[in-house]
mmCIF file of C-alpha atoms in Angstrom:
data_model
loop_
_atom_site.group_PDB
_atom_site.id
_atom_site.type_symbol
_atom_site.label_atom_id
_atom_site.label_comp_id
_atom_site.label_asym_id
_atom_site.label_seq_id
_atom_site.Cartn_x
_atom_site.Cartn_y
_atom_site.Cartn_z
ATOM 1 C CA MET Q 76 -2.521 101.791 107.425
ATOM 2 C CA PHE Q 77 -5.298 99.915 108.828
ATOM 3 C CA CYS Q 78 -3.852 96.509 109.059
ATOM 4 C CA GLU Q 79 -2.157 96.889 112.397
ATOM 5 C CA ASN Q 80 -2.989 93.421 113.288
ATOM 6 C CA SER Q 81 -0.926 91.734 110.433
ATOM 7 C CA ASN Q 82 2.554 92.263 109.859
ATOM 8 C CA ILE Q 83 2.650 95.063 107.490
ATOM 9 C CA LEU Q 84 5.134 94.105 104.979
ATOM 10 C CA TYR Q 85 6.459 97.250 104.170
ATOM 11 C CA CYS Q 86 5.649 100.670 105.645
ATOM 12 C CA PHE Q 87 5.618 103.181 103.058
ATOM 13 C CA THR Q 88 7.674 105.968 104.859
ATOM 14 C CA LEU Q 89 10.293 103.592 105.584
ATOM 15 C CA LEU Q 90 11.150 103.098 101.909
ATOM 16 C CA LEU Q 91 11.813 106.769 101.424
ATOM 17 C CA GLY Q 92 15.558 106.010 101.771
ATOM 18 C CA VAL Q 93 15.673 103.276 99.305
ATOM 19 C CA ASN Q 94 18.467 103.604 96.878
ATOM 20 C CA VAL Q 95 17.296 103.421 93.267
ATOM 21 C CA LYS Q 96 18.534 104.801 89.945
ATOM 22 C CA LYS Q 97 15.252 105.852 88.263
ATOM 23 C CA ASN Q 98 12.665 107.675 90.489
ATOM 24 C CA VAL Q 99 9.408 108.921 89.245
ATOM 25 C CA ILE Q 100 7.356 111.431 91.429
ATOM 26 C CA VAL Q 101 3.557 111.190 90.833
ATOM 27 C CA THR Q 102 2.209 114.404 92.120
ATOM 28 C CA ILE Q 103 -1.696 114.219 92.757
ATOM 29 C CA SER Q 104 -3.240 117.590 92.669
ATOM 30 C CA SER Q 105 -6.723 118.980 92.116
ATOM 31 C CA ASP Q 106 -8.214 120.304 88.798
ATOM 32 C CA LYS Q 107 -10.336 123.047 90.489
ATOM 33 C CA GLY Q 108 -8.848 125.875 92.596
ATOM 34 C CA LEU Q 109 -10.006 127.735 95.545
ATOM 35 C CA CYS Q 110 -9.004 124.868 97.830
ATOM 36 C CA GLY Q 111 -6.486 126.488 99.877
ATOM 37 C CA GLY Q 112 -2.773 125.379 100.203
ATOM 38 C CA ILE Q 113 -2.893 121.792 99.423
ATOM 39 C CA ASN Q 114 -1.675 121.925 95.884
ATOM 40 C CA SER Q 115 1.091 124.222 96.843
ATOM 41 C CA THR Q 116 2.296 121.777 99.756
ATOM 42 C CA SER Q 117 2.260 118.799 97.215
ATOM 43 C CA VAL Q 118 4.308 120.511 94.639
ATOM 44 C CA LYS Q 119 6.741 121.825 97.142
ATOM 45 C CA ILE Q 120 7.246 118.361 98.379
ATOM 46 C CA SER Q 121 7.514 117.012 94.905
ATOM 47 C CA ARG Q 122 10.176 119.637 94.154
ATOM 48 C CA ALA Q 123 12.180 118.683 97.214
ATOM 49 C CA LEU Q 124 11.941 115.039 96.398
ATOM 50 C CA HIS Q 125 13.148 115.872 93.015
ATOM 51 C CA ARG Q 126 16.124 117.734 94.393
ATOM 52 C CA ILE Q 127 16.992 114.964 96.924
ATOM 53 C CA ASN Q 128 16.811 112.233 94.263
ATOM 54 C CA ALA Q 129 18.431 113.796 91.276
ATOM 55 C CA GLY Q 130 21.959 113.321 91.205
ATOM 56 C CA PRO Q 131 24.914 112.381 88.720
ATOM 57 C CA ASP Q 132 23.781 108.708 88.175
ATOM 58 C CA THR Q 133 20.217 108.875 89.039
ATOM 59 C CA GLU Q 134 17.289 110.424 87.244
ATOM 60 C CA CYS Q 135 13.990 111.748 88.417
ATOM 61 C CA LYS Q 136 10.732 112.351 86.300
ATOM 62 C CA TYR Q 137 7.507 113.749 87.085
ATOM 63 C CA VAL Q 138 3.998 112.286 86.398
ATOM 64 C CA ILE Q 139 1.304 114.897 86.984
ATOM 65 C CA LEU Q 140 -2.147 114.308 87.588
ATOM 66 C CA GLY Q 141 -4.510 117.335 88.004
ATOM 67 C CA GLU Q 142 -4.412 120.784 86.417
ATOM 68 C CA LYS Q 143 -3.214 122.675 89.458
ATOM 69 C CA GLY Q 144 -0.016 120.646 89.693
ATOM 70 C CA LYS Q 145 0.577 120.796 85.993
ATOM 71 C CA ALA Q 146 0.285 124.777 86.137
ATOM 72 C CA GLN Q 147 2.977 124.994 88.708
ATOM 73 C CA LEU Q 148 5.410 122.471 87.664
ATOM 74 C CA ILE Q 149 5.384 123.198 84.104
ATOM 75 C CA ARG Q 150 6.824 126.554 84.682
ATOM 76 C CA ASP Q 151 10.370 125.339 85.796
ATOM 77 C CA SER Q 152 10.600 121.556 85.521
ATOM 78 C CA LYS Q 153 8.999 121.143 81.905
ATOM 79 C CA LYS Q 154 11.739 118.832 80.707
ATOM 80 C CA ASP Q 155 11.314 116.543 83.611
ATOM 81 C CA ILE Q 156 7.666 115.794 83.029
ATOM 82 C CA GLU Q 157 6.815 112.236 81.701
ATOM 83 C CA LEU Q 158 3.105 112.235 81.741
ATOM 84 C CA ILE Q 159 0.191 114.565 82.528
ATOM 85 C CA MET Q 160 -3.219 113.389 83.392
ATOM 86 C CA THR Q 161 -6.091 115.874 83.925
ATOM 87 C CA GLU Q 162 -9.906 115.874 84.413
ATOM 88 C CA LEU Q 163 -9.920 112.837 86.656
ATOM 89 C CA GLN Q 164 -12.461 114.255 88.972
ATOM 90 C CA LYS Q 165 -15.007 115.106 86.420
ATOM 91 C CA ASN Q 166 -16.546 111.713 87.064
ATOM 92 C CA PHE Q 167 -16.878 109.741 90.165
ATOM 93 C CA LEU Q 168 -13.670 107.927 90.913
ATOM 94 C CA ASN Q 169 -13.931 104.198 90.994
ATOM 95 C CA TYR Q 170 -11.341 101.259 91.004
ATOM 96 C CA THR Q 171 -12.530 98.701 88.366
ATOM 97 C CA GLN Q 172 -11.167 98.048 84.987
ATOM 98 C CA ALA Q 173 -12.381 99.264 81.735
ATOM 99 C CA SER Q 174 -11.372 99.850 78.285
ATOM 100 C CA TRP Q 175 -10.252 103.502 77.269
ATOM 101 C CA ARG Q 176 -8.222 105.415 74.965
ATOM 102 C CA THR Q 177 -4.884 107.230 75.479
ATOM 103 C CA VAL Q 178 -3.992 110.157 73.432
ATOM 104 C CA GLY Q 179 -0.231 110.369 72.500
ATOM 105 C CA SER Q 180 2.471 109.441 75.174
ATOM 106 C CA SER Q 181 4.733 111.422 77.209
ATOM 107 C CA ARG Q 182 3.923 115.039 77.803
ATOM 108 C CA ALA Q 183 0.484 114.389 76.495
ATOM 109 C CA LYS Q 184 -2.708 115.499 78.069
ATOM 110 C CA VAL Q 185 -4.730 112.343 78.715
ATOM 111 C CA LYS Q 186 -8.481 112.619 79.267
ATOM 112 C CA PHE Q 187 -10.349 109.863 80.877
ATOM 113 C CA GLU Q 188 -13.345 108.856 79.132
ATOM 114 C CA ASP Q 189 -15.624 105.750 79.632
ATOM 115 C CA LEU Q 190 -16.173 103.701 76.834
ATOM 116 C CA LEU Q 191 -18.414 101.029 78.655
ATOM 117 C CA ALA Q 192 -21.804 100.267 77.012
ATOM 118 C CA SER Q 193 -23.565 100.745 80.257
ATOM 119 C CA SER Q 194 -22.004 104.454 80.037
ATOM 120 C CA LYS Q 195 -21.711 104.791 83.872
ATOM 121 C CA GLU Q 196 -19.568 107.696 84.394
ATOM 122 C CA VAL Q 197 -16.690 106.645 86.455
ATOM 123 C CA SER Q 198 -13.067 107.322 86.453
ATOM 124 C CA ARG Q 199 -11.079 104.126 86.291
ATOM 125 C CA VAL Q 200 -8.086 104.422 88.733
ATOM 126 C CA SER Q 201 -6.869 100.847 87.744
ATOM 127 C CA VAL Q 202 -6.620 102.023 84.147
ATOM 128 C CA LEU Q 203 -4.827 105.112 85.236
ATOM 129 C CA ALA Q 204 -2.356 102.926 87.194
ATOM 130 C CA ASP Q 205 -2.137 100.637 84.064
ATOM 131 C CA ASP Q 206 -1.351 103.505 81.939
ATOM 132 C CA ILE Q 207 1.648 104.775 84.031
ATOM 133 C CA LEU Q 208 2.999 101.273 84.370
ATOM 134 C CA LYS Q 209 2.979 100.910 80.576
ATOM 135 C CA ASN Q 210 4.370 104.348 79.535
ATOM 136 C CA VAL Q 211 6.679 105.258 82.496
ATOM 137 C CA GLU Q 212 10.007 103.384 83.289
ATOM 138 C CA PHE Q 213 10.705 103.312 86.871
ATOM 139 C CA ASP Q 214 12.511 101.751 89.893
ATOM 140 C CA ALA Q 215 10.666 103.542 92.459
ATOM 141 C CA LEU Q 216 7.457 105.636 92.290
ATOM 142 C CA ARG Q 217 6.856 108.199 94.904
ATOM 143 C CA ILE Q 218 3.373 109.243 95.077
ATOM 144 C CA VAL Q 219 2.752 112.664 96.671
ATOM 145 C CA PHE Q 220 -0.587 113.384 97.926
ATOM 146 C CA ASN Q 221 -2.339 114.919 100.955
ATOM 147 C CA LYS Q 222 -3.474 112.534 103.566
ATOM 148 C CA PHE Q 223 -6.903 113.462 105.085
ATOM 149 C CA GLN Q 224 -6.716 113.785 108.844
ATOM 150 C CA SER Q 225 -9.707 115.996 109.599
ATOM 151 C CA VAL Q 226 -11.678 118.751 107.921
ATOM 152 C CA VAL Q 227 -9.163 121.439 108.656
ATOM 153 C CA SER Q 228 -5.949 119.357 108.719
ATOM 154 C CA PHE Q 229 -4.211 117.374 106.133
ATOM 155 C CA LEU Q 230 -0.954 115.710 106.046
ATOM 156 C CA PRO Q 231 1.193 115.867 103.060
ATOM 157 C CA THR Q 232 2.495 112.318 102.322
ATOM 158 C CA THR Q 233 4.737 110.237 100.227
ATOM 159 C CA ALA Q 234 3.962 106.652 99.366
ATOM 160 C CA THR Q 235 6.572 104.603 97.816
ATOM 161 C CA VAL Q 236 6.050 101.833 95.417
ATOM 162 C CA LEU Q 237 8.813 99.757 94.251
ATOM 163 C CA SER Q 238 9.115 98.071 90.704
ATOM 164 C CA PRO Q 239 9.091 94.296 90.817
ATOM 165 C CA GLU Q 240 12.773 93.971 90.092
ATOM 166 C CA ILE Q 241 13.721 96.280 92.960
ATOM 167 C CA VAL Q 242 11.359 94.483 95.220
ATOM 168 C CA GLU Q 243 12.994 91.188 94.521
ATOM 169 C CA ARG Q 244 16.639 92.618 94.882
ATOM 170 C CA GLU Q 245 15.687 94.451 98.282
ATOM 171 C CA SER Q 246 13.770 91.558 99.713
ATOM 172 C CA GLU Q 247 16.827 89.192 98.908
ATOM 173 C CA ALA Q 248 19.225 91.714 100.205
ATOM 174 C CA GLY Q 249 17.536 91.839 103.523
ATOM 175 C CA GLY Q 250 17.007 95.306 104.819
ATOM 176 C CA LYS Q 251 13.706 97.125 105.228
ATOM 177 C CA ILE Q 252 11.581 94.537 103.215
ATOM 178 C CA GLY Q 253 13.579 91.408 104.014
ATOM 179 C CA SER Q 254 10.720 90.006 105.706
ATOM 180 C CA LEU Q 255 9.211 89.493 102.148
ATOM 181 C CA ASP Q 256 11.454 86.670 101.564
ATOM 182 C CA SER Q 257 10.053 84.666 104.453
ATOM 183 C CA TYR Q 258 6.836 84.373 102.742
ATOM 184 C CA GLU Q 259 6.073 81.245 100.661
ATOM 185 C CA ILE Q 260 4.912 82.269 97.110
ATOM 186 C CA GLU Q 261 1.933 80.101 95.811
ATOM 187 C CA GLY Q 262 0.855 80.209 92.130
ATOM 188 C CA GLY Q 263 2.300 81.300 89.008
ATOM 189 C CA GLU Q 264 5.354 79.650 87.429
ATOM 190 C CA THR Q 265 8.055 81.755 89.043
ATOM 191 C CA LYS Q 266 8.372 83.792 92.071
ATOM 192 C CA SER Q 267 9.210 86.832 90.088
ATOM 193 C CA GLU Q 268 5.967 86.518 88.095
ATOM 194 C CA VAL Q 269 3.777 86.528 91.171
ATOM 195 C CA LEU Q 270 5.859 89.345 92.705
ATOM 196 C CA GLN Q 271 5.303 91.239 89.730
ATOM 197 C CA ASN Q 272 1.519 90.815 89.583
ATOM 198 C CA LEU Q 273 1.620 91.644 93.385
ATOM 199 C CA ALA Q 274 3.717 94.909 92.765
ATOM 200 C CA GLU Q 275 1.315 96.034 90.074
ATOM 201 C CA PHE Q 276 -1.697 95.393 92.259
ATOM 202 C CA GLN Q 277 -0.251 97.120 95.021
ATOM 203 C CA PHE Q 278 0.441 100.097 92.896
ATOM 204 C CA SER Q 279 -3.015 100.409 91.698
ATOM 205 C CA CYS Q 280 -4.137 99.964 95.093
ATOM 206 C CA VAL Q 281 -1.836 102.729 96.555
ATOM 207 C CA MET Q 282 -2.877 104.799 93.715
ATOM 208 C CA PHE Q 283 -6.585 104.356 94.449
ATOM 209 C CA ASN Q 284 -5.949 105.259 98.067
ATOM 210 C CA ALA Q 285 -3.852 108.375 97.066
ATOM 211 C CA VAL Q 286 -6.307 109.705 94.796
ATOM 212 C CA LEU Q 287 -9.240 109.285 97.105
ATOM 213 C CA GLU Q 288 -7.337 110.834 100.169
ATOM 214 C CA ASN Q 289 -6.298 113.750 97.991
ATOM 215 C CA ALA Q 290 -9.923 114.244 96.855
ATOM 216 C CA CYS Q 291 -11.053 114.217 100.520
ATOM 217 C CA SER Q 292 -8.376 116.628 101.616
ATOM 218 C CA GLU Q 293 -9.253 118.865 98.556
ATOM 219 C CA GLN Q 294 -13.080 118.982 99.665
ATOM 220 C CA GLY Q 295 -12.057 119.642 103.195
ATOM 221 C CA ALA Q 296 -9.531 122.510 102.242
ATOM 222 C CA ARG Q 297 -11.992 123.885 99.954
ATOM 223 C CA MET Q 298 -14.629 123.915 102.759
ATOM 224 C CA SER Q 299 -12.313 125.559 105.288
ATOM 225 C CA ALA Q 300 -11.001 128.008 102.541
ATOM 226 C CA MET Q 301 -14.238 129.181 101.422
ATOM 227 C CA ASP Q 302 -15.547 129.394 105.009
ATOM 228 C CA SER Q 303 -12.639 131.590 106.093
ATOM 229 C CA SER Q 304 -12.953 133.832 103.109
ATOM 230 C CA SER Q 305 -16.749 134.160 103.592
ATOM 231 C CA ARG Q 306 -16.070 135.221 107.056
ATOM 232 C CA ASN Q 307 -13.543 137.768 105.993
ATOM 233 C CA ALA Q 308 -15.802 139.125 103.371
ATOM 234 C CA GLY Q 309 -18.499 139.497 106.098
ATOM 235 C CA ASP Q 310 -16.076 141.475 108.384
ATOM 236 C CA MET Q 311 -15.065 143.758 105.676
ATOM 237 C CA LEU Q 312 -18.582 144.240 104.871
ATOM 238 C CA ASP Q 313 -19.374 145.320 108.500
ATOM 239 C CA ARG Q 314 -16.523 147.604 108.592
ATOM 240 C CA LEU Q 315 -17.239 149.233 105.270
ATOM 241 C CA THR Q 316 -20.954 149.703 106.290
ATOM 242 C CA LEU Q 317 -19.783 151.512 109.244
ATOM 243 C CA THR Q 318 -17.478 153.771 107.533
ATOM 244 C CA TYR Q 319 -20.140 154.424 104.834
ATOM 245 C CA ASN Q 320 -22.642 155.339 107.435
ATOM 246 C CA ARG Q 321 -20.269 157.594 109.331
ATOM 247 C CA THR Q 322 -19.288 159.463 106.065
ATOM 248 C CA ARG Q 323 -22.852 159.712 105.054
ATOM 249 C CA GLN Q 324 -23.930 161.165 108.363
ATOM 250 C CA ALA Q 325 -20.976 163.580 108.285
ATOM 251 C CA SER Q 326 -21.663 165.023 104.879
ATOM 252 C CA ILE Q 327 -25.353 165.487 106.071
ATOM 253 C CA THR Q 328 -24.126 167.317 109.247
ATOM 254 C CA THR Q 329 -21.740 169.498 107.048
ATOM 255 C CA GLU Q 330 -24.846 170.238 104.652
ATOM 256 C CA LEU Q 331 -27.036 171.130 107.785
ATOM 257 C CA ILE Q 332 -24.339 173.332 109.280
ATOM 258 C CA GLU Q 333 -23.809 175.199 106.171
ATOM 259 C CA ILE Q 334 -27.666 175.954 105.702
ATOM 260 C CA ILE Q 335 -28.131 176.818 109.324
ATOM 261 C CA SER Q 336 -25.146 179.129 109.274
ATOM 262 C CA GLY Q 337 -26.087 180.690 106.173
ATOM 263 C CA ALA Q 338 -29.790 181.218 107.488
ATOM 264 C CA SER Q 339 -28.361 182.751 110.742
ATOM 265 C CA ALA Q 340 -25.982 184.949 109.116
ATOM 266 C CA LEU Q 341 -28.986 186.391 106.873
ATOM 267 C CA GLU Q 342 -31.074 187.083 110.066
ATOM 268 C CA GLY Q 343 -28.539 188.548 112.316
ATOM 269 C CA MET Y 12 -10.747 78.308 108.494
ATOM 270 C CA VAL Y 13 -10.730 79.895 104.887
ATOM 271 C CA ILE Y 14 -10.863 78.352 101.583
ATOM 272 C CA VAL Y 15 -9.510 80.644 98.981
ATOM 273 C CA PRO Y 16 -9.274 80.037 95.124
ATOM 274 C CA ALA Y 17 -5.503 80.163 94.503
ATOM 275 C CA THR Y 18 -4.250 79.943 90.907
ATOM 276 C CA THR Y 19 -2.875 76.482 91.857
ATOM 277 C CA GLY Y 20 -6.354 75.317 93.108
ATOM 278 C CA GLN Y 21 -8.420 75.540 96.277
ATOM 279 C CA MET Y 22 -6.210 76.504 99.335
ATOM 280 C CA GLY Y 23 -7.437 76.116 102.987
ATOM 281 C CA ILE Y 24 -5.856 78.393 105.432
ATOM 282 C CA LEU Y 25 -5.955 77.234 109.273
ATOM 283 C CA PRO Y 26 -4.218 79.040 112.142
ATOM 284 C CA GLY Y 27 -0.650 78.396 112.096
ATOM 285 C CA HIS Y 28 -0.399 78.260 108.338
ATOM 286 C CA VAL Y 29 3.023 79.080 107.071
ATOM 287 C CA PRO Y 30 3.406 82.585 105.759
ATOM 288 C CA THR Y 31 2.277 82.634 102.277
ATOM 289 C CA ILE Y 32 1.468 84.948 99.481
ATOM 290 C CA ALA Y 33 -0.778 83.531 97.143
ATOM 291 C CA GLU Y 34 -2.161 84.770 93.832
ATOM 292 C CA LEU Y 35 -6.014 84.171 93.463
ATOM 293 C CA LYS Y 36 -7.971 83.571 90.345
ATOM 294 C CA PRO Y 37 -11.779 84.297 90.034
ATOM 295 C CA GLY Y 38 -13.737 81.636 92.375
ATOM 296 C CA LEU Y 39 -15.328 80.814 95.401
ATOM 297 C CA LEU Y 40 -14.113 82.079 98.895
ATOM 298 C CA SER Y 41 -15.613 80.405 101.826
ATOM 299 C CA VAL Y 42 -15.239 81.366 105.492
ATOM 300 C CA HIS Y 43 -15.850 78.651 108.119
ATOM 301 C CA GLU Y 44 -16.405 79.721 111.663
ATOM 302 C CA GLY Y 45 -17.451 76.631 113.490
ATOM 303 C CA ASN Y 46 -20.578 75.416 111.568
ATOM 304 C CA ASP Y 47 -21.220 78.745 110.073
ATOM 305 C CA VAL Y 48 -20.075 79.039 106.374
ATOM 306 C CA LYS Y 49 -20.191 82.284 104.594
ATOM 307 C CA LYS Y 50 -19.457 82.139 100.733
ATOM 308 C CA TYR Y 51 -18.356 84.990 98.550
ATOM 309 C CA PHE Y 52 -17.313 85.194 94.934
ATOM 310 C CA ILE Y 53 -13.996 87.049 94.417
ATOM 311 C CA SER Y 54 -12.857 88.388 91.087
ATOM 312 C CA SER Y 55 -9.198 87.795 91.817
ATOM 313 C CA GLY Y 56 -6.620 89.375 93.931
ATOM 314 C CA PHE Y 57 -4.076 88.196 96.440
ATOM 315 C CA ALA Y 58 -4.096 86.387 99.914
ATOM 316 C CA PHE Y 59 -1.619 86.920 102.510
ATOM 317 C CA VAL Y 60 -1.106 84.602 105.432
ATOM 318 C CA HIS Y 61 1.114 86.283 108.072
ATOM 319 C CA SER Y 62 3.276 84.423 110.650
ATOM 320 C CA ASN Y 63 0.877 85.776 113.551
ATOM 321 C CA SER Y 64 -1.896 83.869 111.999
ATOM 322 C CA TYR Y 65 -3.538 86.607 110.552
ATOM 323 C CA ALA Y 66 -4.699 86.327 106.929
ATOM 324 C CA ASP Y 67 -5.338 89.056 104.684
ATOM 325 C CA ILE Y 68 -7.431 88.654 101.545
ATOM 326 C CA LEU Y 69 -7.150 91.471 99.004
ATOM 327 C CA ALA Y 70 -9.802 91.256 96.132
ATOM 328 C CA VAL Y 71 -10.742 93.640 93.557
ATOM 329 C CA GLU Y 72 -14.467 92.761 93.971
ATOM 330 C CA ALA Y 73 -16.142 90.331 96.327
ATOM 331 C CA VAL Y 74 -19.870 89.591 96.206
ATOM 332 C CA PRO Y 75 -21.888 87.334 98.544
ATOM 333 C CA LEU Y 76 -23.041 84.525 96.789
ATOM 334 C CA ASP Y 77 -26.755 85.160 97.232
ATOM 335 C CA ARG Y 78 -26.592 88.568 95.389
ATOM 336 C CA ILE Y 79 -25.502 87.019 91.986
ATOM 337 C CA ASP Y 80 -28.104 86.227 89.541
ATOM 338 C CA PRO Y 81 -27.774 82.990 87.776
ATOM 339 C CA ALA Y 82 -29.658 83.870 84.663
ATOM 340 C CA GLN Y 83 -27.059 86.670 84.167
ATOM 341 C CA VAL Y 84 -24.249 84.446 84.755
ATOM 342 C CA GLN Y 85 -25.521 82.004 81.991
ATOM 343 C CA LYS Y 86 -26.096 84.740 79.583
ATOM 344 C CA GLY Y 87 -22.638 86.234 80.134
ATOM 345 C CA LEU Y 88 -21.154 82.741 79.771
ATOM 346 C CA SER Y 89 -22.743 82.303 76.397
ATOM 347 C CA GLU Y 90 -21.837 85.618 75.108
ATOM 348 C CA PHE Y 91 -18.282 85.395 76.157
ATOM 349 C CA THR Y 92 -17.897 81.881 74.612
ATOM 350 C CA GLN Y 93 -19.188 83.204 71.553
ATOM 351 C CA LYS Y 94 -16.815 86.300 71.580
ATOM 352 C CA LEU Y 95 -13.835 83.726 72.005
ATOM 353 C CA ASN Y 96 -14.905 81.836 69.084
ATOM 354 C CA SER Y 97 -15.275 84.765 66.816
ATOM 355 C CA ALA Y 98 -12.014 86.630 68.393
ATOM 356 C CA SER Y 99 -9.407 87.458 65.758
ATOM 357 C CA SER Y 100 -6.416 89.438 67.824
ATOM 358 C CA ASP Y 101 -4.603 88.020 70.606
ATOM 359 C CA LEU Y 102 -5.815 90.839 72.831
ATOM 360 C CA ASP Y 103 -9.469 90.085 71.998
ATOM 361 C CA LYS Y 104 -8.855 86.328 72.663
ATOM 362 C CA ALA Y 105 -7.412 87.151 75.885
ATOM 363 C CA GLU Y 106 -10.250 89.414 77.002
ATOM 364 C CA ALA Y 107 -12.972 86.774 76.014
ATOM 365 C CA GLN Y 108 -11.079 83.956 77.704
ATOM 366 C CA ILE Y 109 -10.904 86.015 80.899
ATOM 367 C CA GLY Y 110 -14.628 86.541 80.466
ATOM 368 C CA VAL Y 111 -15.187 82.845 79.936
ATOM 369 C CA ASP Y 112 -13.098 81.909 82.991
ATOM 370 C CA VAL Y 113 -14.837 84.296 85.265
ATOM 371 C CA HIS Y 114 -18.282 83.381 84.159
ATOM 372 C CA SER Y 115 -17.668 79.477 84.553
ATOM 373 C CA ALA Y 116 -16.168 80.102 87.744
ATOM 374 C CA LEU Y 117 -19.307 82.064 88.765
ATOM 375 C CA ASN Y 118 -21.388 79.239 87.467
ATOM 376 C CA SER Y 119 -19.562 76.518 89.318
ATOM 377 C CA ALA Y 120 -19.633 78.537 92.394
ATOM 378 C CA LEU Y 121 -23.393 78.989 92.396
ATOM 379 C CA THR Y 122 -24.055 75.340 91.475
ATOM 380 C CA GLY Y 123 -21.262 73.723 93.508
#
């Protein structure tokens, strides 16, 4: 997205139409609520992608990151969920590797805990990417997240990552990533080995980007949601205060009138 | 010119280089601008050379050489060599081997 100078090998949105058998939709959502509509938009897009991609000979599964997405998707798509991960943002998001522990496999709730001796509290995104690669079979991964544009605006985005075999197939067939074939591959024994490493590296980088952007959007959305609800609450408070005062004054006036009319009835 | 530590050895990239994707191993990256040389230690990644003479270097971590502490490097090297010798399973051996590789690359980057 920032490398306008170099030939971007493949722009993510171009790959939306690529034809693959196994699609996996990675929905990135937040754990905490009160953040406006970003989780609903992510889930809406994931569902739409699922409907587009599910067909007679293709299959489509979900990997869910975050409590809010899980709560919404588990209601109607329970059988399509492959993996759920929550509590990512308990610690700071970080890229680098660490050893960690997984609890069960598909449909299991996986918590991220840091086992390094230095006990620095970070969430290792590369570990997360590694886990998805190991446990989920995919031809194409669609990562659905909210891209941060400004504090009040977020763009729901889908980033597509292809598995190494599909990258090879598509690059040899020409088409959208045909230019990949024009690059000489250095290192490794075979071209597919390097491409596989490259695909995995790309996946973890894209995941890192997506998770960070979503976290940013979540903070921004929460800020604007809380700001507007504070303002609404303030307005309501003002209106109710006016009504209260009016009612109070009216009842005092009524009492006075009763007393005065009673007194004047006694006199006259 | 840029010299990157590819898995097949040190690779120099000058303008007009053929488009390449190179896998990198932990080692020294040096950027030569005229007579000015900047050295970094990268922990591995990929280097892309595009046809318009732009090169992208994607590294997981890149540290300027003057920020690395040689004493720590030596300590890490001896620690991982010891782990490699006492490693039992394949996974442990692989992890210890990676540690040894990175630390010896750090060592040679600092001294070389």
